[in-house]
PDB file of C-alpha atoms in Angstrom:
ATOM      1  CA  MET A   1     -63.924 -43.078  28.879  1.00 62.00           C
ATOM      2  CA  THR A   2     -66.948 -43.890  26.782  1.00 61.00           C
ATOM      3  CA  PHE A   3     -68.988 -41.973  24.146  1.00 63.00           C
ATOM      4  CA  ASP A   4     -72.891 -42.407  23.698  1.00 63.00           C
ATOM      5  CA  SER A   5     -72.987 -42.494  19.786  1.00 76.00           C
ATOM      6  CA  VAL A   6     -70.799 -44.291  17.169  1.00 79.00           C
ATOM      7  CA  PHE A   7     -70.157 -40.366  15.677  1.00 81.00           C
ATOM      8  CA  MET A   8     -68.796 -39.013  18.837  1.00 84.00           C
ATOM      9  CA  ALA A   9     -66.431 -42.003  19.212  1.00 85.00           C
ATOM     10  CA  THR A  10     -65.426 -41.695  15.793  1.00 86.00           C
ATOM     11  CA  LEU A  11     -65.211 -38.017  15.839  1.00 88.00           C
ATOM     12  CA  ALA A  12     -62.939 -38.075  19.226  1.00 88.00           C
ATOM     13  CA  ALA A  13     -60.770 -40.987  17.491  1.00 88.00           C
ATOM     14  CA  VAL A  14     -60.258 -38.733  14.282  1.00 88.00           C
ATOM     15  CA  LEU A  15     -59.361 -35.682  16.389  1.00 91.00           C
ATOM     16  CA  LEU A  16     -57.076 -37.478  18.627  1.00 91.00           C
ATOM     17  CA  THR A  17     -55.009 -39.114  15.930  1.00 90.00           C
ATOM     18  CA  LEU A  18     -54.848 -35.607  13.986  1.00 90.00           C
ATOM     19  CA  ALA A  19     -53.523 -33.747  17.156  1.00 92.00           C
ATOM     20  CA  ALA A  20     -51.053 -36.546  17.757  1.00 91.00           C
ATOM     21  CA  HIS A  21     -49.918 -36.344  13.985  1.00 87.00           C
ATOM     22  CA  VAL A  22     -49.653 -32.487  14.290  1.00 90.00           C
ATOM     23  CA  ILE A  23     -47.848 -32.472  17.305  1.00 91.00           C
ATOM     24  CA  ALA A  24     -45.193 -35.141  15.960  1.00 87.00           C
ATOM     25  CA  ARG A  25     -45.073 -33.000  12.772  1.00 84.00           C
ATOM     26  CA  VAL A  26     -43.621 -29.742  14.833  1.00 87.00           C
ATOM     27  CA  LEU A  27     -41.509 -31.915  17.033  1.00 86.00           C
ATOM     28  CA  ALA A  28     -39.909 -33.297  14.177  1.00 78.00           C
ATOM     29  CA  ARG A  29     -39.251 -29.893  12.624  1.00 79.00           C
ATOM     30  CA  LYS A  30     -37.520 -28.683  15.835  1.00 79.00           C
ATOM     31  CA  LEU A  31     -35.683 -32.064  16.225  1.00 76.00           C
ATOM     32  CA  SER A  32     -34.593 -33.449  12.914  1.00 68.00           C
ATOM     33  CA  TRP A  33     -33.878 -36.977  14.266  1.00 68.00           C
ATOM     34  CA  LEU A  34     -36.781 -37.705  15.619  1.00 72.00           C
ATOM     35  CA  PRO A  35     -39.090 -40.000  13.576  1.00 72.00           C
ATOM     36  CA  MET A  36     -42.517 -38.337  13.097  1.00 77.00           C
ATOM     37  CA  VAL A  37     -44.515 -41.909  12.862  1.00 74.00           C
ATOM     38  CA  ILE A  38     -43.201 -43.093  15.815  1.00 78.00           C
ATOM     39  CA  THR A  39     -43.803 -39.863  17.599  1.00 84.00           C
ATOM     40  CA  ALA A  40     -47.288 -39.746  16.652  1.00 86.00           C
ATOM     41  CA  LEU A  41     -47.663 -43.746  17.335  1.00 84.00           C
ATOM     42  CA  VAL A  42     -46.291 -42.767  21.232  1.00 88.00           C
ATOM     43  CA  LEU A  43     -48.374 -39.823  21.674  1.00 91.00           C
ATOM     44  CA  VAL A  44     -51.705 -41.545  20.858  1.00 91.00           C
ATOM     45  CA  LEU A  45     -50.978 -44.142  23.399  1.00 90.00           C
ATOM     46  CA  VAL A  46     -50.043 -41.484  25.732  1.00 92.00           C
ATOM     47  CA  PHE A  47     -53.526 -39.631  25.143  1.00 91.00           C
ATOM     48  CA  LEU A  48     -55.518 -42.611  25.015  1.00 91.00           C
ATOM     49  CA  PHE A  49     -53.521 -43.398  28.996  1.00 91.00           C
ATOM     50  CA  LEU A  50     -54.553 -39.939  29.964  1.00 91.00           C
ATOM     51  CA  LEU A  51     -58.066 -40.375  28.817  1.00 89.00           C
ATOM     52  CA  GLN A  52     -58.553 -43.527  29.999  1.00 89.00           C
ATOM     53  CA  TRP A  53     -59.660 -44.750  26.814  1.00 89.00           C
ATOM     54  CA  ASP A  54     -59.685 -48.434  26.113  1.00 88.00           C
ATOM     55  CA  TYR A  55     -57.216 -48.917  23.088  1.00 86.00           C
ATOM     56  CA  ASP A  56     -59.927 -51.567  21.479  1.00 85.00           C
ATOM     57  CA  ASN A  57     -62.711 -48.938  21.956  1.00 88.00           C
ATOM     58  CA  TYR A  58     -60.370 -46.178  20.008  1.00 88.00           C
ATOM     59  CA  TYR A  59     -59.339 -48.902  17.379  1.00 85.00           C
ATOM     60  CA  SER A  60     -63.054 -49.710  16.627  1.00 86.00           C
ATOM     61  CA  ALA A  61     -64.051 -46.251  16.379  1.00 86.00           C
ATOM     62  CA  ALA A  62     -60.839 -45.025  14.223  1.00 85.00           C
ATOM     63  CA  LYS A  63     -60.365 -48.125  12.031  1.00 80.00           C
ATOM     64  CA  PRO A  64     -63.324 -47.557   9.722  1.00 81.00           C
ATOM     65  CA  ILE A  65     -62.683 -44.048   8.727  1.00 82.00           C
ATOM     66  CA  PHE A  66     -58.587 -44.252   8.494  1.00 79.00           C
ATOM     67  CA  ASP A  67     -59.240 -47.708   6.249  1.00 72.00           C
ATOM     68  CA  HIS A  68     -61.796 -45.621   3.706  1.00 73.00           C
ATOM     69  CA  LEU A  69     -58.999 -42.860   3.880  1.00 75.00           C
ATOM     70  CA  LEU A  70     -56.007 -45.223   3.081  1.00 68.00           C
ATOM     71  CA  GLY A  71     -56.982 -45.770  -0.344  1.00 66.00           C
ATOM     72  CA  TYR A  72     -57.495 -42.314  -1.160  1.00 69.00           C
ATOM     73  CA  VAL A  73     -54.037 -41.382   0.168  1.00 67.00           C
ATOM     74  CA  THR A  74     -52.233 -44.181  -1.903  1.00 64.00           C
ATOM     75  CA  VAL A  75     -53.886 -42.951  -4.759  1.00 67.00           C
ATOM     76  CA  LEU A  76     -53.081 -39.443  -4.293  1.00 67.00           C
ATOM     77  CA  LEU A  77     -49.208 -40.332  -4.307  1.00 63.00           C
ATOM     78  CA  ALA A  78     -49.724 -40.032  -7.979  1.00 66.00           C
ATOM     79  CA  VAL A  79     -49.749 -36.172  -7.707  1.00 69.00           C
ATOM     80  CA  PRO A  80     -46.205 -36.188  -6.308  1.00 65.00           C
ATOM     81  CA  LEU A  81     -45.033 -38.530  -8.997  1.00 65.00           C
ATOM     82  CA  ALA A  82     -46.708 -36.154 -11.546  1.00 67.00           C
ATOM     83  CA  ALA A  83     -44.199 -33.328 -10.212  1.00 67.00           C
ATOM     84  CA  MET A  84     -41.465 -35.394 -10.509  1.00 66.00           C
ATOM     85  CA  ASN A  85     -38.354 -34.388 -13.265  1.00 65.00           C
ATOM     86  CA  PHE A  86     -37.948 -37.409 -15.276  1.00 62.00           C
ATOM     87  CA  LYS A  87     -35.414 -35.589 -17.639  1.00 66.00           C
ATOM     88  CA  GLY A  88     -32.037 -36.909 -17.379  1.00 63.00           C
ATOM     89  CA  LEU A  89     -33.142 -39.551 -14.989  1.00 65.00           C
ATOM     90  CA  PRO A  90     -31.311 -43.419 -15.126  1.00 73.00           C
ATOM     91  CA  VAL A  91     -34.836 -45.157 -15.888  1.00 70.00           C
ATOM     92  CA  LYS A  92     -33.059 -48.318 -16.691  1.00 78.00           C
ATOM     93  CA  LYS A  93     -30.817 -48.295 -13.759  1.00 82.00           C
ATOM     94  CA  LEU A  94     -33.704 -46.985 -11.564  1.00 81.00           C
ATOM     95  CA  SER A  95     -36.148 -49.861 -12.995  1.00 82.00           C
ATOM     96  CA  LEU A  96     -33.434 -52.358 -12.303  1.00 86.00           C
ATOM     97  CA  ILE A  97     -33.184 -51.161  -8.735  1.00 87.00           C
ATOM     98  CA  VAL A  98     -36.870 -51.184  -7.843  1.00 87.00           C
ATOM     99  CA  ALA A  99     -36.893 -54.973  -9.690  1.00 88.00           C
ATOM    100  CA  ILE A 100     -34.379 -56.119  -7.460  1.00 91.00           C
ATOM    101  CA  ALA A 101     -35.586 -54.344  -4.056  1.00 90.00           C
ATOM    102  CA  SER A 102     -39.330 -56.145  -4.904  1.00 91.00           C
ATOM    103  CA  VAL A 103     -37.742 -59.485  -5.309  1.00 92.00           C
ATOM    104  CA  ILE A 104     -35.566 -59.157  -2.217  1.00 92.00           C
ATOM    105  CA  GLY A 105     -38.304 -57.398  -0.150  1.00 90.00           C
ATOM    106  CA  ALA A 106     -40.315 -60.518  -0.805  1.00 91.00           C
ATOM    107  CA  LEU A 107     -38.270 -63.318  -0.969  1.00 93.00           C
ATOM    108  CA  LEU A 108     -35.977 -62.568   2.081  1.00 93.00           C
ATOM    109  CA  PRO A 109     -38.539 -62.638   4.690  1.00 92.00           C
ATOM    110  CA  MET A 110     -40.142 -65.613   3.238  1.00 93.00           C
ATOM    111  CA  SER A 111     -36.865 -67.252   3.417  1.00 93.00           C
ATOM    112  CA  LEU A 112     -36.289 -66.405   7.044  1.00 93.00           C
ATOM    113  CA  ALA A 113     -39.691 -67.233   7.898  1.00 92.00           C
ATOM    114  CA  TYR A 114     -38.969 -70.883   6.530  1.00 92.00           C
ATOM    115  CA  LEU A 115     -35.709 -71.035   8.302  1.00 94.00           C
ATOM    116  CA  PHE A 116     -37.080 -70.253  11.514  1.00 92.00           C
ATOM    117  CA  SER A 117     -39.854 -73.186  10.658  1.00 91.00           C
ATOM    118  CA  LEU A 118     -42.594 -70.646  10.729  1.00 90.00           C
ATOM    119  CA  SER A 119     -46.290 -71.629   9.783  1.00 91.00           C
ATOM    120  CA  HIS A 120     -47.210 -72.033   5.953  1.00 90.00           C
ATOM    121  CA  ASP A 121     -49.458 -68.940   6.370  1.00 91.00           C
ATOM    122  CA  SER A 122     -46.882 -67.116   8.061  1.00 92.00           C
ATOM    123  CA  ILE A 123     -44.339 -67.801   4.970  1.00 92.00           C
ATOM    124  CA  LEU A 124     -47.044 -66.212   2.875  1.00 92.00           C
ATOM    125  CA  ALA A 125     -47.881 -63.406   4.775  1.00 92.00           C
ATOM    126  CA  PHE A 126     -43.982 -62.251   4.793  1.00 93.00           C
ATOM    127  CA  ALA A 127     -44.366 -61.853   0.757  1.00 92.00           C
ATOM    128  CA  THR A 128     -46.235 -59.069   1.261  1.00 91.00           C
ATOM    129  CA  ARG A 129     -43.572 -57.300   3.561  1.00 89.00           C
ATOM    130  CA  SER A 130     -42.159 -54.656   1.171  1.00 85.00           C
ATOM    131  CA  VAL A 131     -45.368 -53.181  -0.013  1.00 88.00           C
ATOM    132  CA  THR A 132     -48.014 -50.582   1.498  1.00 83.00           C
ATOM    133  CA  THR A 133     -50.575 -51.869   3.049  1.00 81.00           C
ATOM    134  CA  PRO A 134     -53.729 -51.534   0.424  1.00 80.00           C
ATOM    135  CA  ILE A 135     -51.497 -53.583  -2.107  1.00 84.00           C
ATOM    136  CA  GLY A 136     -50.030 -55.758   0.465  1.00 87.00           C
ATOM    137  CA  LEU A 137     -53.888 -56.912   1.679  1.00 85.00           C
ATOM    138  CA  SER A 138     -54.755 -57.193  -1.843  1.00 87.00           C
ATOM    139  CA  VAL A 139     -51.777 -59.494  -2.765  1.00 90.00           C
ATOM    140  CA  ALA A 140     -52.345 -61.278   0.457  1.00 91.00           C
ATOM    141  CA  ASP A 141     -55.928 -61.799  -0.657  1.00 89.00           C
ATOM    142  CA  LEU A 142     -54.625 -63.467  -3.793  1.00 89.00           C
ATOM    143  CA  ILE A 143     -52.274 -65.903  -2.392  1.00 91.00           C
ATOM    144  CA  ASN A 144     -54.451 -66.878   0.450  1.00 89.00           C
ATOM    145  CA  ALA A 145     -52.170 -65.519   3.165  1.00 91.00           C
ATOM    146  CA  PRO A 146     -53.887 -64.432   6.586  1.00 91.00           C
ATOM    147  CA  LEU A 147     -54.883 -60.894   6.162  1.00 87.00           C
ATOM    148  CA  ALA A 148     -54.375 -60.077   9.752  1.00 84.00           C
ATOM    149  CA  LEU A 149     -50.727 -61.141   9.920  1.00 90.00           C
ATOM    150  CA  ALA A 150     -50.254 -59.511   6.545  1.00 90.00           C
ATOM    151  CA  ASN A 151     -51.202 -56.014   7.712  1.00 85.00           C
ATOM    152  CA  LEU A 152     -49.172 -56.481  11.089  1.00 86.00           C
ATOM    153  CA  ILE A 153     -45.929 -57.457   9.260  1.00 91.00           C
ATOM    154  CA  ILE A 154     -46.652 -54.445   6.622  1.00 89.00           C
ATOM    155  CA  ILE A 155     -46.960 -51.864   9.569  1.00 84.00           C
ATOM    156  CA  VAL A 156     -44.232 -53.203  11.724  1.00 86.00           C
ATOM    157  CA  SER A 157     -41.899 -53.420   8.817  1.00 89.00           C
ATOM    158  CA  GLY A 158     -42.870 -49.760   7.986  1.00 86.00           C
ATOM    159  CA  LEU A 159     -42.254 -48.528  11.506  1.00 83.00           C
ATOM    160  CA  ILE A 160     -39.279 -49.895  11.991  1.00 86.00           C
ATOM    161  CA  GLY A 161     -37.854 -49.028   8.669  1.00 85.00           C
ATOM    162  CA  GLY A 162     -38.990 -45.364   9.401  1.00 80.00           C
ATOM    163  CA  ALA A 163     -37.602 -45.297  12.807  1.00 79.00           C
ATOM    164  CA  VAL A 164     -34.083 -46.157  11.733  1.00 83.00           C
ATOM    165  CA  ALA A 165     -33.394 -44.632   8.148  1.00 81.00           C
ATOM    166  CA  ARG A 166     -32.537 -41.067   9.652  1.00 76.00           C
ATOM    167  CA  PHE A 167     -29.490 -42.922  11.641  1.00 81.00           C
ATOM    168  CA  LEU A 168     -28.600 -45.216   8.597  1.00 84.00           C
ATOM    169  CA  PHE A 169     -28.321 -42.179   6.243  1.00 85.00           C
ATOM    170  CA  ARG A 170     -25.752 -40.338   8.299  1.00 83.00           C
ATOM    171  CA  GLY A 171     -23.017 -39.456   5.580  1.00 82.00           C
ATOM    172  CA  ILE A 172     -25.442 -39.914   2.655  1.00 85.00           C
ATOM    173  CA  ASN A 173     -26.337 -36.725   1.099  1.00 87.00           C
ATOM    174  CA  ASP A 174     -28.338 -37.275  -1.852  1.00 88.00           C
ATOM    175  CA  ASP A 175     -32.129 -36.770  -1.133  1.00 89.00           C
ATOM    176  CA  ARG A 176     -33.030 -39.037  -4.132  1.00 87.00           C
ATOM    177  CA  ALA A 177     -31.147 -42.005  -2.844  1.00 88.00           C
ATOM    178  CA  LYS A 178     -32.571 -41.466   0.776  1.00 90.00           C
ATOM    179  CA  GLY A 179     -36.354 -41.316  -0.701  1.00 89.00           C
ATOM    180  CA  LEU A 180     -36.140 -44.264  -3.034  1.00 89.00           C
ATOM    181  CA  ALA A 181     -34.424 -46.341  -0.105  1.00 90.00           C
ATOM    182  CA  LEU A 182     -37.445 -45.250   2.355  1.00 91.00           C
ATOM    183  CA  GLY A 183     -40.064 -45.500  -0.313  1.00 89.00           C
ATOM    184  CA  LEU A 184     -38.701 -49.154  -1.181  1.00 90.00           C
ATOM    185  CA  ALA A 185     -37.944 -50.310   2.117  1.00 88.00           C
ATOM    186  CA  ALA A 186     -40.399 -48.674   4.675  1.00 88.00           C
ATOM    187  CA  HIS A 187     -43.640 -48.035   1.761  1.00 84.00           C
ATOM    188  CA  ALA A 188     -46.080 -45.336   3.572  1.00 81.00           C
ATOM    189  CA  PHE A 189     -44.318 -44.849   6.691  1.00 83.00           C
ATOM    190  CA  GLY A 190     -41.199 -44.368   4.910  1.00 86.00           C
ATOM    191  CA  THR A 191     -42.640 -41.881   2.435  1.00 85.00           C
ATOM    192  CA  VAL A 192     -43.953 -40.025   5.315  1.00 81.00           C
ATOM    193  CA  GLU A 193     -40.109 -39.789   6.817  1.00 83.00           C
ATOM    194  CA  ALA A 194     -39.002 -38.837   3.176  1.00 87.00           C
ATOM    195  CA  TRP A 195     -41.234 -36.060   2.829  1.00 84.00           C
ATOM    196  CA  GLN A 196     -39.912 -34.618   6.596  1.00 82.00           C
ATOM    197  CA  ILE A 197     -36.425 -34.644   4.788  1.00 85.00           C
ATOM    198  CA  SER A 198     -37.110 -32.647   1.441  1.00 87.00           C
ATOM    199  CA  HIS A 199     -39.779 -32.769  -1.424  1.00 83.00           C
ATOM    200  CA  THR A 200     -37.137 -34.479  -3.552  1.00 84.00           C
ATOM    201  CA  ALA A 201     -36.960 -37.001  -1.193  1.00 87.00           C
ATOM    202  CA  GLY A 202     -40.459 -37.342  -0.742  1.00 85.00           C
ATOM    203  CA  ARG A 203     -41.173 -37.957  -4.463  1.00 83.00           C
ATOM    204  CA  TYR A 204     -38.590 -40.363  -4.903  1.00 86.00           C
ATOM    205  CA  ALA A 205     -40.126 -42.333  -1.872  1.00 86.00           C
ATOM    206  CA  ALA A 206     -43.623 -42.199  -3.581  1.00 83.00           C
ATOM    207  CA  PHE A 207     -42.174 -43.269  -7.043  1.00 84.00           C
ATOM    208  CA  GLY A 208     -40.302 -46.263  -5.221  1.00 87.00           C
ATOM    209  CA  LEU A 209     -43.674 -47.082  -3.027  1.00 87.00           C
ATOM    210  CA  ALA A 210     -45.610 -46.659  -5.846  1.00 83.00           C
ATOM    211  CA  VAL A 211     -43.703 -48.866  -8.752  1.00 86.00           C
ATOM    212  CA  ASN A 212     -42.612 -51.325  -6.120  1.00 90.00           C
ATOM    213  CA  GLY A 213     -46.080 -52.114  -5.285  1.00 88.00           C
ATOM    214  CA  ILE A 214     -47.394 -52.501  -8.966  1.00 86.00           C
ATOM    215  CA  VAL A 215     -44.082 -55.006  -9.477  1.00 91.00           C
ATOM    216  CA  THR A 216     -44.692 -56.952  -6.279  1.00 91.00           C
ATOM    217  CA  ALA A 217     -48.410 -57.170  -7.088  1.00 90.00           C
ATOM    218  CA  ILE A 218     -47.783 -58.518 -10.517  1.00 91.00           C
ATOM    219  CA  TRP A 219     -45.098 -61.247  -9.934  1.00 92.00           C
ATOM    220  CA  VAL A 220     -45.639 -62.705  -6.146  1.00 92.00           C
ATOM    221  CA  PRO A 221     -48.704 -63.978  -7.066  1.00 92.00           C
ATOM    222  CA  VAL A 222     -47.618 -65.534 -10.206  1.00 91.00           C
ATOM    223  CA  PHE A 223     -44.683 -66.865  -8.306  1.00 90.00           C
ATOM    224  CA  ILE A 224     -46.520 -68.347  -5.529  1.00 90.00           C
ATOM    225  CA  SER A 225     -49.033 -69.984  -7.776  1.00 87.00           C
ATOM    226  CA  ALA A 226     -46.364 -71.480  -9.946  1.00 86.00           C
ATOM    227  CA  LEU A 227     -44.618 -73.073  -6.933  1.00 78.00           C
ATOM    228  CA  GLY A 228     -47.755 -74.385  -5.913  1.00 71.00           C
ATOM    229  CA  ILE A 229     -47.353 -72.960  -2.587  1.00 63.00           C
TER     230      ILE A 229
END
């Protein structure tokens, strides 16, 4: 499948991606255990196979527009945060949880990468694992980690977190805890899944994603610089 112009290729890529998202959203409403992000990803691959559209061509057409929109989406997370009811919220405990999650989210994967004797660049890239893509790539740039590898680590960790979350949450009834955990562990992908659970879970996921991203963006470059890595 080929297109005569860049505009038509971009339009087709956007429509295909949106169609996969809409179908995945409908399926997630009917089958609550089905991770919407994973379903959308599988549907995109199925559509590309049926249309005989080479993935590299689809990716080159879709990437510029979605990269551009990604920054706006991250900023728009301020909307659910503004709607949160902070009255009676244990801010000190919540701040401590986010701080601990930020440290563990960076140091644990870096330590595992070191134990498995991965390259220096790979160890640095794993420092970005727990933050959303725009922030993670900015952090990777600051610490001189390979951007492509950091991007891959962020996406894969988010996909895995969003996929297994519902199974791990069996027996947990507090949507605040579910949302915060998803935002901290699976960033943007987790936040998407949290909104499928409830508005409360979605708001807390947005809170965890945003605050964790800010905290990580501050301390990780300072920590790496101090160690002279």
